[in-house]
Coordinates of C-alpha atoms in Angstrom, one line a residue:
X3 CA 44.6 -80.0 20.2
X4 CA 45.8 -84.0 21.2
X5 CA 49.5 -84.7 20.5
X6 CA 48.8 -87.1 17.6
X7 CA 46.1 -88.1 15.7
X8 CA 46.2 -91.4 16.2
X9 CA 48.0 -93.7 18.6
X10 CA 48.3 -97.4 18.4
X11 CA 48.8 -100.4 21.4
X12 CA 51.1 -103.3 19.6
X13 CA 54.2 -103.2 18.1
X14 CA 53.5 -106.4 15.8
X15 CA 53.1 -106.8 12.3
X16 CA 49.5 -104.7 12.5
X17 CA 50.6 -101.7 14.5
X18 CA 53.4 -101.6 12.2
X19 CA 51.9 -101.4 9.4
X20 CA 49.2 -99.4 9.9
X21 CA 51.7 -96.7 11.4
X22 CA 53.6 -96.9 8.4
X23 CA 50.3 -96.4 6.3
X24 CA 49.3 -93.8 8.5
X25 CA 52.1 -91.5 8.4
X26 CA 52.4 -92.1 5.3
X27 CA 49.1 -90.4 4.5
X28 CA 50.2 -87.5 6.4
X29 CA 48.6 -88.7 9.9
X30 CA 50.5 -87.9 13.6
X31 CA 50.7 -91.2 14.8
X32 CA 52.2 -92.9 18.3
X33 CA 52.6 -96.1 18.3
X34 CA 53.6 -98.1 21.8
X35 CA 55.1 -101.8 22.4
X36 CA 55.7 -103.0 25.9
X37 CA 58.4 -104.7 25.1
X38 CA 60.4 -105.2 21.4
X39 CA 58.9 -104.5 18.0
X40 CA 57.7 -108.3 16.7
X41 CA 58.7 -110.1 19.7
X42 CA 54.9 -112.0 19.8
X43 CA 53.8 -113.6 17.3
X44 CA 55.1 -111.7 14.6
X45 CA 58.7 -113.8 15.0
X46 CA 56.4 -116.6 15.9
X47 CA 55.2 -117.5 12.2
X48 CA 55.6 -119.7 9.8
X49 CA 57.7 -117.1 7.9
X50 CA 55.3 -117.5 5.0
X51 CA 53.7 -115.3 2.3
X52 CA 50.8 -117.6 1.1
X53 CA 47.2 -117.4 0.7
X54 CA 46.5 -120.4 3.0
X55 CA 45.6 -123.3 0.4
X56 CA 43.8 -125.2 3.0
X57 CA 41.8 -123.0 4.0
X58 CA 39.8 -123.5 0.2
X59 CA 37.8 -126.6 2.3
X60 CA 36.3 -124.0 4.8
X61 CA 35.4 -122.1 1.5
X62 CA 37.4 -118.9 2.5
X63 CA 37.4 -117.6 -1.0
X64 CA 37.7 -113.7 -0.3
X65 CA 40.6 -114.7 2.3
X66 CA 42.3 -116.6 -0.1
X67 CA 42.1 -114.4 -3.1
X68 CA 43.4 -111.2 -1.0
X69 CA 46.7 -112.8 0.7
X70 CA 47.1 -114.5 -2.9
X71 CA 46.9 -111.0 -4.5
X72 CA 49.3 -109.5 -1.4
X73 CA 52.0 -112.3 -2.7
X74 CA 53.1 -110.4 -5.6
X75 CA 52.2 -107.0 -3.6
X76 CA 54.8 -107.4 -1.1
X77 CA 57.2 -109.2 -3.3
X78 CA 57.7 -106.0 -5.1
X79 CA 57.5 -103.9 -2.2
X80 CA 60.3 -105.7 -0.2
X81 CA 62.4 -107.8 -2.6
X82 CA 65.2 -108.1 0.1
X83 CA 62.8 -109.9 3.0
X84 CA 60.4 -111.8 0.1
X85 CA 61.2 -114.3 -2.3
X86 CA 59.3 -116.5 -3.9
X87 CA 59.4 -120.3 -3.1
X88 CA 57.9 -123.6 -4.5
X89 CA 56.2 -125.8 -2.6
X90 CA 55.7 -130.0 -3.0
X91 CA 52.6 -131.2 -1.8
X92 CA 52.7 -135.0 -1.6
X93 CA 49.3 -137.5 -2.1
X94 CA 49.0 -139.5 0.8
X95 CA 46.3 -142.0 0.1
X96 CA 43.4 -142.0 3.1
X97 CA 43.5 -138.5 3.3
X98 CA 42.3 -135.9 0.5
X99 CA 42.5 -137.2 -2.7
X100 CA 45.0 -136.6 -5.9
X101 CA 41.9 -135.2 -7.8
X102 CA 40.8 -132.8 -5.1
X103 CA 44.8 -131.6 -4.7
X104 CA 44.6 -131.0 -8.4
X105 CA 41.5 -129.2 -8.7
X106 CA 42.2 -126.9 -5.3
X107 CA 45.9 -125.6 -6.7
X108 CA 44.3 -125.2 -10.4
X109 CA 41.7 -122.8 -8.2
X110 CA 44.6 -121.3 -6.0
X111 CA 46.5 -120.3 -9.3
X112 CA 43.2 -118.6 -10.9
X113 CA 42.3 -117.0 -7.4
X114 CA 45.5 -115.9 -7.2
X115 CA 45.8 -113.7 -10.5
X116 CA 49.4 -114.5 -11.3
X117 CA 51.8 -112.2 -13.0
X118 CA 55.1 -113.3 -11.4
X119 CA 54.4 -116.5 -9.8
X120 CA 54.6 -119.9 -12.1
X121 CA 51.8 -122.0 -12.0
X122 CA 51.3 -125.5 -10.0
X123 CA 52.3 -128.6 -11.8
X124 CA 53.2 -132.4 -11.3
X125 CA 56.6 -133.5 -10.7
X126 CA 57.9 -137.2 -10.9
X127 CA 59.6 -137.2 -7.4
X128 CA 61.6 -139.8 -8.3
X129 CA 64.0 -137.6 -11.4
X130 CA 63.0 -134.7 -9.2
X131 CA 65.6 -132.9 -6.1
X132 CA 62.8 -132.2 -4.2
X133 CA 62.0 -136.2 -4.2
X134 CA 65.4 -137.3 -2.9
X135 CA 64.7 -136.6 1.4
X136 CA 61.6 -138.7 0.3
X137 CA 60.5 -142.0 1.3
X138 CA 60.7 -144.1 -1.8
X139 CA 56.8 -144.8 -1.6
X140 CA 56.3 -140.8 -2.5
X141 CA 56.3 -141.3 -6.5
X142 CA 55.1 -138.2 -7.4
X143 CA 53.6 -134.7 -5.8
X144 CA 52.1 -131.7 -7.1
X145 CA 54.4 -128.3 -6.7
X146 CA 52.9 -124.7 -6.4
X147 CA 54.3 -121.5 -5.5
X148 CA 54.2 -118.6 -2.7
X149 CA 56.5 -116.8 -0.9
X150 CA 58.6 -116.8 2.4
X151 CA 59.7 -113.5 4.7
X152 CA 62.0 -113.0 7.2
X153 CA 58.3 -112.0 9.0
X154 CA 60.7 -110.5 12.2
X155 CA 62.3 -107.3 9.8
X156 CA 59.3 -106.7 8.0
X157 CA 57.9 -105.4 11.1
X158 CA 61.2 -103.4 12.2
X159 CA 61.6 -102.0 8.4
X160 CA 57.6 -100.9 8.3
X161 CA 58.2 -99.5 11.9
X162 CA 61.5 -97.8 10.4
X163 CA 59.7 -96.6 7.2
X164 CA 57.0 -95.2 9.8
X165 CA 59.3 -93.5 11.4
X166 CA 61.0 -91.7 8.6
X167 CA 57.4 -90.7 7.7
X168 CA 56.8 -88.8 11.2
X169 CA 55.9 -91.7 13.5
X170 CA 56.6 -91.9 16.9
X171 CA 57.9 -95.5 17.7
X172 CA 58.4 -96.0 21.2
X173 CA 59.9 -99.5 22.0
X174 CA 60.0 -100.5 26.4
X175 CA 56.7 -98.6 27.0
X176 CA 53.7 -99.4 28.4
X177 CA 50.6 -97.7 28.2
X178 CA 49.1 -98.5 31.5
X179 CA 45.8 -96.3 31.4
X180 CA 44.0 -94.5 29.4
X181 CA 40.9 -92.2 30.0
X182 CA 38.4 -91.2 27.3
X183 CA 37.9 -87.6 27.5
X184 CA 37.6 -85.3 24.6
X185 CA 40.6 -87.4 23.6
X186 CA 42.6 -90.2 24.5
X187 CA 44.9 -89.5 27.2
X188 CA 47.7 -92.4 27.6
X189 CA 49.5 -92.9 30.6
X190 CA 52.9 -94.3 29.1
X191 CA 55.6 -96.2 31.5
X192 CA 59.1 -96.3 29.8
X193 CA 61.9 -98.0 32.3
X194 CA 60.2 -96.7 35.1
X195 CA 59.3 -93.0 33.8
X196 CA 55.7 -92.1 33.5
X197 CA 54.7 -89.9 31.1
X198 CA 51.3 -88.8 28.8
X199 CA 50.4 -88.7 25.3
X200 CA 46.7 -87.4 23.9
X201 CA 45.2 -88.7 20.7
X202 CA 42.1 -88.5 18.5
X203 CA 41.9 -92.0 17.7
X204 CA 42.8 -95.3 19.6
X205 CA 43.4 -98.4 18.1
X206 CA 44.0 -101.9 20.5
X207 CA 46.6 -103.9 17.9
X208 CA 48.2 -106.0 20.5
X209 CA 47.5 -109.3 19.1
X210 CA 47.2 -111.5 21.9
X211 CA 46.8 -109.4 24.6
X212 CA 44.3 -107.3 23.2
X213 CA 41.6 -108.8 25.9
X214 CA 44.4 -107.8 28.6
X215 CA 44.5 -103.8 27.1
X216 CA 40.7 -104.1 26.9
X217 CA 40.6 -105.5 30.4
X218 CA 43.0 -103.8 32.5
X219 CA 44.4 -100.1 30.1
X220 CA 40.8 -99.3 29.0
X221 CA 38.8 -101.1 31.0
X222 CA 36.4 -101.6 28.7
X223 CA 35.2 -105.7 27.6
X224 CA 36.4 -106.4 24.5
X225 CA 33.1 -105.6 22.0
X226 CA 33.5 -109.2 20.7
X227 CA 35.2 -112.0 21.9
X228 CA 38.9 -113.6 20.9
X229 CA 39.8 -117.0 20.7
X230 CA 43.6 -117.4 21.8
X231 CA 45.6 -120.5 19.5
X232 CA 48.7 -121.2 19.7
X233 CA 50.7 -122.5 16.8
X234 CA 54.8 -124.1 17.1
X235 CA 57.5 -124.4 15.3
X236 CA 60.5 -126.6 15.5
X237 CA 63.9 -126.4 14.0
X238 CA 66.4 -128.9 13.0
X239 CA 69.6 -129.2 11.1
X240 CA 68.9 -129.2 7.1
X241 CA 67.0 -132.4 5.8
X242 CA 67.5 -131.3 1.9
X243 CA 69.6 -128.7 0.1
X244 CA 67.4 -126.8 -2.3
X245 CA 65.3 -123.9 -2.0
X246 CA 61.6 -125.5 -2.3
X247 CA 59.6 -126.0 1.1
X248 CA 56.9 -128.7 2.1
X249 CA 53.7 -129.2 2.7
X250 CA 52.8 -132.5 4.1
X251 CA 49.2 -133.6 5.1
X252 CA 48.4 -134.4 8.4
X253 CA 45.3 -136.4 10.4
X254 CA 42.4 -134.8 11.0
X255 CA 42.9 -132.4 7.5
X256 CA 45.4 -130.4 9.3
X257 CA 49.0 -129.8 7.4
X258 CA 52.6 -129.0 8.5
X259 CA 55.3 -127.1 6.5
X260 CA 59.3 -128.2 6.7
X261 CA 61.3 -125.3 5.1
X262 CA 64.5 -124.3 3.8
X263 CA 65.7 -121.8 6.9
X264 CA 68.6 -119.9 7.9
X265 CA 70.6 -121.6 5.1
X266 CA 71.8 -124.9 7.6
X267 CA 68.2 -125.5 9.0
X268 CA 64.7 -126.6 8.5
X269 CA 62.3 -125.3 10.3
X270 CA 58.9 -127.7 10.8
X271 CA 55.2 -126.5 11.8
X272 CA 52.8 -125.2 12.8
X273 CA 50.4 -126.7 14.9
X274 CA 47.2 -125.4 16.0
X275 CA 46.1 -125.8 19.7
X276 CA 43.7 -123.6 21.8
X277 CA 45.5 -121.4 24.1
X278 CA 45.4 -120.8 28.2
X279 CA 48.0 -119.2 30.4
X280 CA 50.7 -116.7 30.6
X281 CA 51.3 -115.0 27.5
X282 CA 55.0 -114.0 28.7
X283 CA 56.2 -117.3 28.8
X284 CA 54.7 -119.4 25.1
X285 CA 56.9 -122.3 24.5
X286 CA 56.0 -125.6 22.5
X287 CA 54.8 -128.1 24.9
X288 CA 56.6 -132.0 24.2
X289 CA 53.2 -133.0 22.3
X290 CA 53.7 -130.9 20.1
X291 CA 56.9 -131.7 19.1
X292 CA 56.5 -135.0 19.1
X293 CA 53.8 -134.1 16.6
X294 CA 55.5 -132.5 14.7
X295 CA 58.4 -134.9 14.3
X296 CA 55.9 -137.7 14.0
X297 CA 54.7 -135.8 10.7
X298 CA 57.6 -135.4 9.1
X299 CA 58.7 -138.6 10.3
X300 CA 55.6 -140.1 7.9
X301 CA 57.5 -138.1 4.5
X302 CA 61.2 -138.0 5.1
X303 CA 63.7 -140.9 4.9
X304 CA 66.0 -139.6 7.7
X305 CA 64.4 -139.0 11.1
X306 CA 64.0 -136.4 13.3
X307 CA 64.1 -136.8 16.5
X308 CA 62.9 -134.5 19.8
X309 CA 66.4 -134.5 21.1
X310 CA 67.6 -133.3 18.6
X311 CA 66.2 -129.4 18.5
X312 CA 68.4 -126.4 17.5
X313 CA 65.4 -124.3 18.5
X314 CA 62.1 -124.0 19.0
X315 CA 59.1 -121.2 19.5
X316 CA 55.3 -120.8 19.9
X317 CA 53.4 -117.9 18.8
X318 CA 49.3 -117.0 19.7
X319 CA 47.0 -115.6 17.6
X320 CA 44.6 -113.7 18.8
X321 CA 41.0 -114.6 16.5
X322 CA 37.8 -113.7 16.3
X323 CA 35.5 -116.5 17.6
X324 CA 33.3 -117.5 15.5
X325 CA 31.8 -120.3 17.1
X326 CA 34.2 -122.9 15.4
X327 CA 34.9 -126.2 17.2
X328 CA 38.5 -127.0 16.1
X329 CA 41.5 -124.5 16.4
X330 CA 42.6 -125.7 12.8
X331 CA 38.8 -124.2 11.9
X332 CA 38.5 -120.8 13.3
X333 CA 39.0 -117.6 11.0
X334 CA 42.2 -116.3 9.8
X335 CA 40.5 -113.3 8.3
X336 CA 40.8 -110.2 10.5
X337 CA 37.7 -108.2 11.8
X338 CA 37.8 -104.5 12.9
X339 CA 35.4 -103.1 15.5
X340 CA 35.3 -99.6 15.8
X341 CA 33.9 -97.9 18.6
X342 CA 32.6 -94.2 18.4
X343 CA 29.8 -93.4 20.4
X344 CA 28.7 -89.5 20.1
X345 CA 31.4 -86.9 21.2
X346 CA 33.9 -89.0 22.6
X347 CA 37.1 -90.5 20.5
X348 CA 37.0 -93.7 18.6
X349 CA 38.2 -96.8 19.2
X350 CA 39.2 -99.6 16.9
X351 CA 40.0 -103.1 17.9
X352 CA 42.0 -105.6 15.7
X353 CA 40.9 -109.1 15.6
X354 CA 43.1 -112.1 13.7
X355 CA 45.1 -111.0 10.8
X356 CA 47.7 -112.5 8.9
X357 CA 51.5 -111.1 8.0
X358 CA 50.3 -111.7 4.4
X359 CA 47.5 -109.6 4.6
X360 CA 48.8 -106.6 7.0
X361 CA 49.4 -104.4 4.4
X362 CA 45.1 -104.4 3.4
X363 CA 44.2 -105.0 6.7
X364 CA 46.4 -101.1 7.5
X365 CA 44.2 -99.9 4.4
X366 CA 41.0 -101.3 5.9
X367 CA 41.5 -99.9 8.9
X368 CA 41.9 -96.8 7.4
X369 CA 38.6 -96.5 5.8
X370 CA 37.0 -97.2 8.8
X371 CA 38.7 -94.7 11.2
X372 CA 39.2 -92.0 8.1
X373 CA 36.4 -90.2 8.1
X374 CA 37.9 -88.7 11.5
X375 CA 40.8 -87.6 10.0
X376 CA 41.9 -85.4 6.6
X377 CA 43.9 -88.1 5.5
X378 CA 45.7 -88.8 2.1
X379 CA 44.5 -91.5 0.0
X380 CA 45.5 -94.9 0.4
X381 CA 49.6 -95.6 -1.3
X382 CA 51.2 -98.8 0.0
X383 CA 50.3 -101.0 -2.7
X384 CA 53.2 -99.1 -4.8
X385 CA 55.9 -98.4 -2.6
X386 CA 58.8 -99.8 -1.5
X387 CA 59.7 -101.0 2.2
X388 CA 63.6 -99.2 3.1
X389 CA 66.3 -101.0 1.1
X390 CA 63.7 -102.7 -1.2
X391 CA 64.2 -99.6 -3.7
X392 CA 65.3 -102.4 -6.0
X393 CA 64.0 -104.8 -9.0
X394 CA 61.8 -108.2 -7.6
X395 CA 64.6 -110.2 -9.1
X396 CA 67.7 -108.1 -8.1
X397 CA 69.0 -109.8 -5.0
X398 CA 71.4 -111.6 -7.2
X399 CA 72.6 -108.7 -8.6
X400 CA 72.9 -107.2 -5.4
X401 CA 75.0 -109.3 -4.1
X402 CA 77.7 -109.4 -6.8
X403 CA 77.5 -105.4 -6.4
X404 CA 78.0 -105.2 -2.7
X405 CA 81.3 -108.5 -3.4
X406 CA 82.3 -106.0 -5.7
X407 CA 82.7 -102.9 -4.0
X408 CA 83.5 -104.6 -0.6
X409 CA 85.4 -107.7 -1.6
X410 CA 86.2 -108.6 2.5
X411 CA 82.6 -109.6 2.5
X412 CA 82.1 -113.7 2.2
X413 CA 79.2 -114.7 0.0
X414 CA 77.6 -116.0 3.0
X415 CA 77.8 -112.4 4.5
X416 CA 76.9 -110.6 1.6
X417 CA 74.1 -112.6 1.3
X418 CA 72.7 -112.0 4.6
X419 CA 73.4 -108.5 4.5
X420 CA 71.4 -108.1 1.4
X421 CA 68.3 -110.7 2.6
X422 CA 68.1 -108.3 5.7
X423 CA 68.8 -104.3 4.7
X424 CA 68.7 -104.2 1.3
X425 CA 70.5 -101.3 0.0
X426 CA 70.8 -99.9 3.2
X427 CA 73.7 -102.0 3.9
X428 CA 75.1 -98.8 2.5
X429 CA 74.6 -97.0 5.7
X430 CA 77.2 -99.0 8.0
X431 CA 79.3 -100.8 5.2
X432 CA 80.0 -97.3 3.8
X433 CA 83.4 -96.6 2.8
X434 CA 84.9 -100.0 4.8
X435 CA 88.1 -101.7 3.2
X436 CA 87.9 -104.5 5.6
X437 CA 86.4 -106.1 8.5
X438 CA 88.5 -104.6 10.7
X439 CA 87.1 -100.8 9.2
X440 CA 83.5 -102.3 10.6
X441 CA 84.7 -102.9 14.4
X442 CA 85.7 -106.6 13.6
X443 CA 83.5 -109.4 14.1
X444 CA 81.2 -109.9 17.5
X445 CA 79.3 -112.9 16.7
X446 CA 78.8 -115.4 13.2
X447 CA 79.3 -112.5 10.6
X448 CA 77.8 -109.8 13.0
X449 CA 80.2 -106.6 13.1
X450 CA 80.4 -104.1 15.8
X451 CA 79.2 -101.3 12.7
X452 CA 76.1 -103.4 11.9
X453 CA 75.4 -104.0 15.8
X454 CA 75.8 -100.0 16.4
X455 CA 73.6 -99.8 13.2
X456 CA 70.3 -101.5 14.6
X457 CA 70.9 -100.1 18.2
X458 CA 70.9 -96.5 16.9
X459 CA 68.2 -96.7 14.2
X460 CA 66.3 -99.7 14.5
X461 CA 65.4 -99.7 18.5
X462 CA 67.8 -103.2 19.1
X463 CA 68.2 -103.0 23.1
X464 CA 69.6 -106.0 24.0
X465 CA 71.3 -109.5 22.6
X466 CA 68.3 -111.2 21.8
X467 CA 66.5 -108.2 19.8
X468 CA 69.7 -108.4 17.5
X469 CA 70.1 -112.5 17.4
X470 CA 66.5 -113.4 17.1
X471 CA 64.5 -110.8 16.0
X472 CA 66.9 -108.6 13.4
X473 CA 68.8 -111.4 12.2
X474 CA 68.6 -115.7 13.1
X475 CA 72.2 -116.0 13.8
X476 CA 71.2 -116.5 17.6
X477 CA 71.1 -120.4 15.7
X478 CA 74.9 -120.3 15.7
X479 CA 75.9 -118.0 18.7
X480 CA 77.9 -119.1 21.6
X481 CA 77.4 -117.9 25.1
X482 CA 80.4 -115.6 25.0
X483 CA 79.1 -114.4 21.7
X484 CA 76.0 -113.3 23.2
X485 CA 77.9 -112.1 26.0
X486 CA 79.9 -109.6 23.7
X487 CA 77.3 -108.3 21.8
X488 CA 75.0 -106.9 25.3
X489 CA 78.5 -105.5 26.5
X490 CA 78.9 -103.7 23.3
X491 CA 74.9 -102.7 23.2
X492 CA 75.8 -101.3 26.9
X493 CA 79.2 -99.6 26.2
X494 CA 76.5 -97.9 23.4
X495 CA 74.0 -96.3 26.1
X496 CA 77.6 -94.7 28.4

């Protein structure tokens, strides 16, 4: 009998998830990521829970009506990592017109079948807080809602909740070959140290490099091809104080967002150019951030500049290609492929995919690789992500709890502590009187409990897992900072 049933390539936002939904249904699953859960493109989004309102023009209705539907999905499931946010969508005359904005959000409200969300509306920008980063020529805009997500945790807490269902997570390991026999055999490389895994079913999740695995681990082509494109971010020190995001219109019909992030920042993209080269080393080339400056540049009254970058990143989608001629154009829906010719084990391949839409695209993976398993029915669209076990408007409430029992916490702390674990901040702040109870501080309000925390139950390995991946304060961290937190991750491993 093979070790699992089912073993996934890709520790992203797909693997994740569909090892969480997986296990959950009672499956033995293995899932393998070369290097740290979400350190492709599933840190590398836009951090948004939305149903894509632009992509209404390429008609996308089944696309847009499933992420809209997933908004209010995941905002129960993880009320810690989602929260809803409006969003002001300037007219810009030349490009689409006031009518057409109108008539697209009164069709993203009814495709989106709200319960919790408000509606879109029209706002006088100039007796509105949104208008005030404005140019004074911006008189009025039309506002809508999604959500945002700390996209980064939502992978480690579905890999978390997968594992607390049975899954093995395995973090630093490569699968380097596999042969198709009666089963899969994997030939895993952890740090050096070879070893092999069997499994019934094998499913290629690796987002970008999902040619590479097809290539070079099963050396088998791809059964379709992908289109690589590369989308970048910017951030920048906070151009507005309130919680609402942007949307501003761009040439050539594309559009950038500028959000509210990590409290002192906005973050600006994403742009959308077709990707060739070495997948290990993405970055945002200087076009596109002048672009993206130049963009912004158009809305708000005080400039940004390229000089002036706190950070910036690039992500790559791996697509289907359909044939489309612009990046901005090709499909954001995912496509499965499975392939299960006669007495050999199956393989699926994951194409596209979007954080909003992980959690169906898990289920429709599912259906097509179930009828090899004697699996439970489907059960994510219920539950709750670890430390979500809360109400979709309790994060307030959590808050004043955890000031209350641990008054040493700042609000700023508590607040990020709540945003990020939930009610699992239980699990290190336990009975602490003071900071001091927690290790003391290591970097911004990063204690030495919290650090030990992540390293010991959600696979943090090094600095950078913890400052960019598990948390954003690698915005504010100094280089001895940094420095203090791998020598406390390595004192960890003696």
């Amino acid at each position: 009998m093979a070790d699992y049933d089912l073993a996934i390539i890709g520790g992203g936002i797909n693997g994740t998830g569909l090892a969480r939904d997986a296990a959950g249904r009672g499956l033995r699953v293995l899932l393998v990521e070369m290097n740290d859960l979400a350190s492709g493109t599933s840190s590398a989004s836009s951090k948004l829970i939305h149903g894509g309102l632009r992509y209404l023009e390429h008609r996308a209705f089944r696309l847009v009506r499933e992420a809209l539907n997933e908004r209010e999905v995941l905002l129960a499931m993880a009320p810690h990592l989602v929260r809803p946010m409006r969003f002001v969508l300037p007219p810009v005359a030349g490009l689409r017109s006031p009518i057409l904005l109108r008539f697209g959000l009164l069709l993203y409200d009814w495709l989106g079948a709200r319960k919790l969300l408000p509606a879109s509306r029209t706002i006088d920008l100039t007796h509105h807080v949104v208008g005030q980063p404005l140019k004074r020529s911006f008189r009025y805009a039309f506002e809508y809602s999604d959500c945002w997500v700390d996209d980064s945790r939502l992978v480690v807490l579905n890999a978390l909740d997968a594992a607390e269902r049975g899954a093995s997570i395995r973090t630093r390991t490569r699968c380097v070959r596999v042969e198709r026999r009666d089963d899969w055999e994997l030939v895993l490389n952890t740090h050096g140290r070879r070893s092999t895994a069997t499994a019934r079913v094998l499913v290629n999740a690796a987002g970008p490099w999902i040619g590479e695995v097809a290539e070079n681990v099963i050396r088998k082509p791809l059964p379709s091809p992908a289109r690589l494109i590369k989308g970048s971010h910017i951030v920048v020190r906070s151009r507005f104080d309130h919680g609402c995001g942007y949307i501003l219109q761009a040439e050539g019909k594309r559009v950038v967002f500028a959000l509210p992030f990590a409290d002192d920042f906005t973050l600006i993209g994403t742009t959308d150019e077709n990707f060739v080269g070495d997948l290990a080393s993405t970055s945002p080339d200087p076009a596109e951030i002048t672009y993206l400056c130049d963009v912004a540049n158009r809305y708000f009254r005080d400039r940004i500049t390229p000089d002036e970058l706190v950070w910036s990143f690039s992500g790559v989608r791996s697509l289907y290609n359909d044939g489309a001629g612009k990046p901005e154009d090709v499909t954001r829906d995912y496509v499965l492929e499975l392939d299960a010719p006669p007495r050999e084990p199956p393989l699926l391949t994951v194409y596209g995919g979007k954080i909003t839409t992980y959690r169906r695209l898990a289920e429709a993976a599912m259906v097509k690789i179930g009828d090899f398993f004697q699996a439970r029915p489907a059960w994510t669209a219920g539950s709750k992500l670890p430390g979500g076990e809360f109400p979709n408007e309790g994060l307030d409430g959590l808050v004043a709890e955890m000031i209350g029992r641990w008054p040493f916490l700042s609000q700023p702390h508590a607040n990020r502590l709540a945003r990020a674990y939930g009610l699992r901040c239980e699990k290190f702040l336990g009975e602490a009187q003071s900071l001091d109870d927690l290790g003391g501080v290591l970097a911004g309000n990063l204690t030495k409990a919290e650090l030990r925390y992540l390293v010991e139950h959600e696979w943090a390995q090094t600095a950078d897992d913890v400052l960019w991946r598990r948390s954003k304060l690698g915005l504010t961290a100094s280089t001895e900072e940094r420095t203090a937190i791998s020598q406390f991750i390595a004192s960890l491993k003696n």
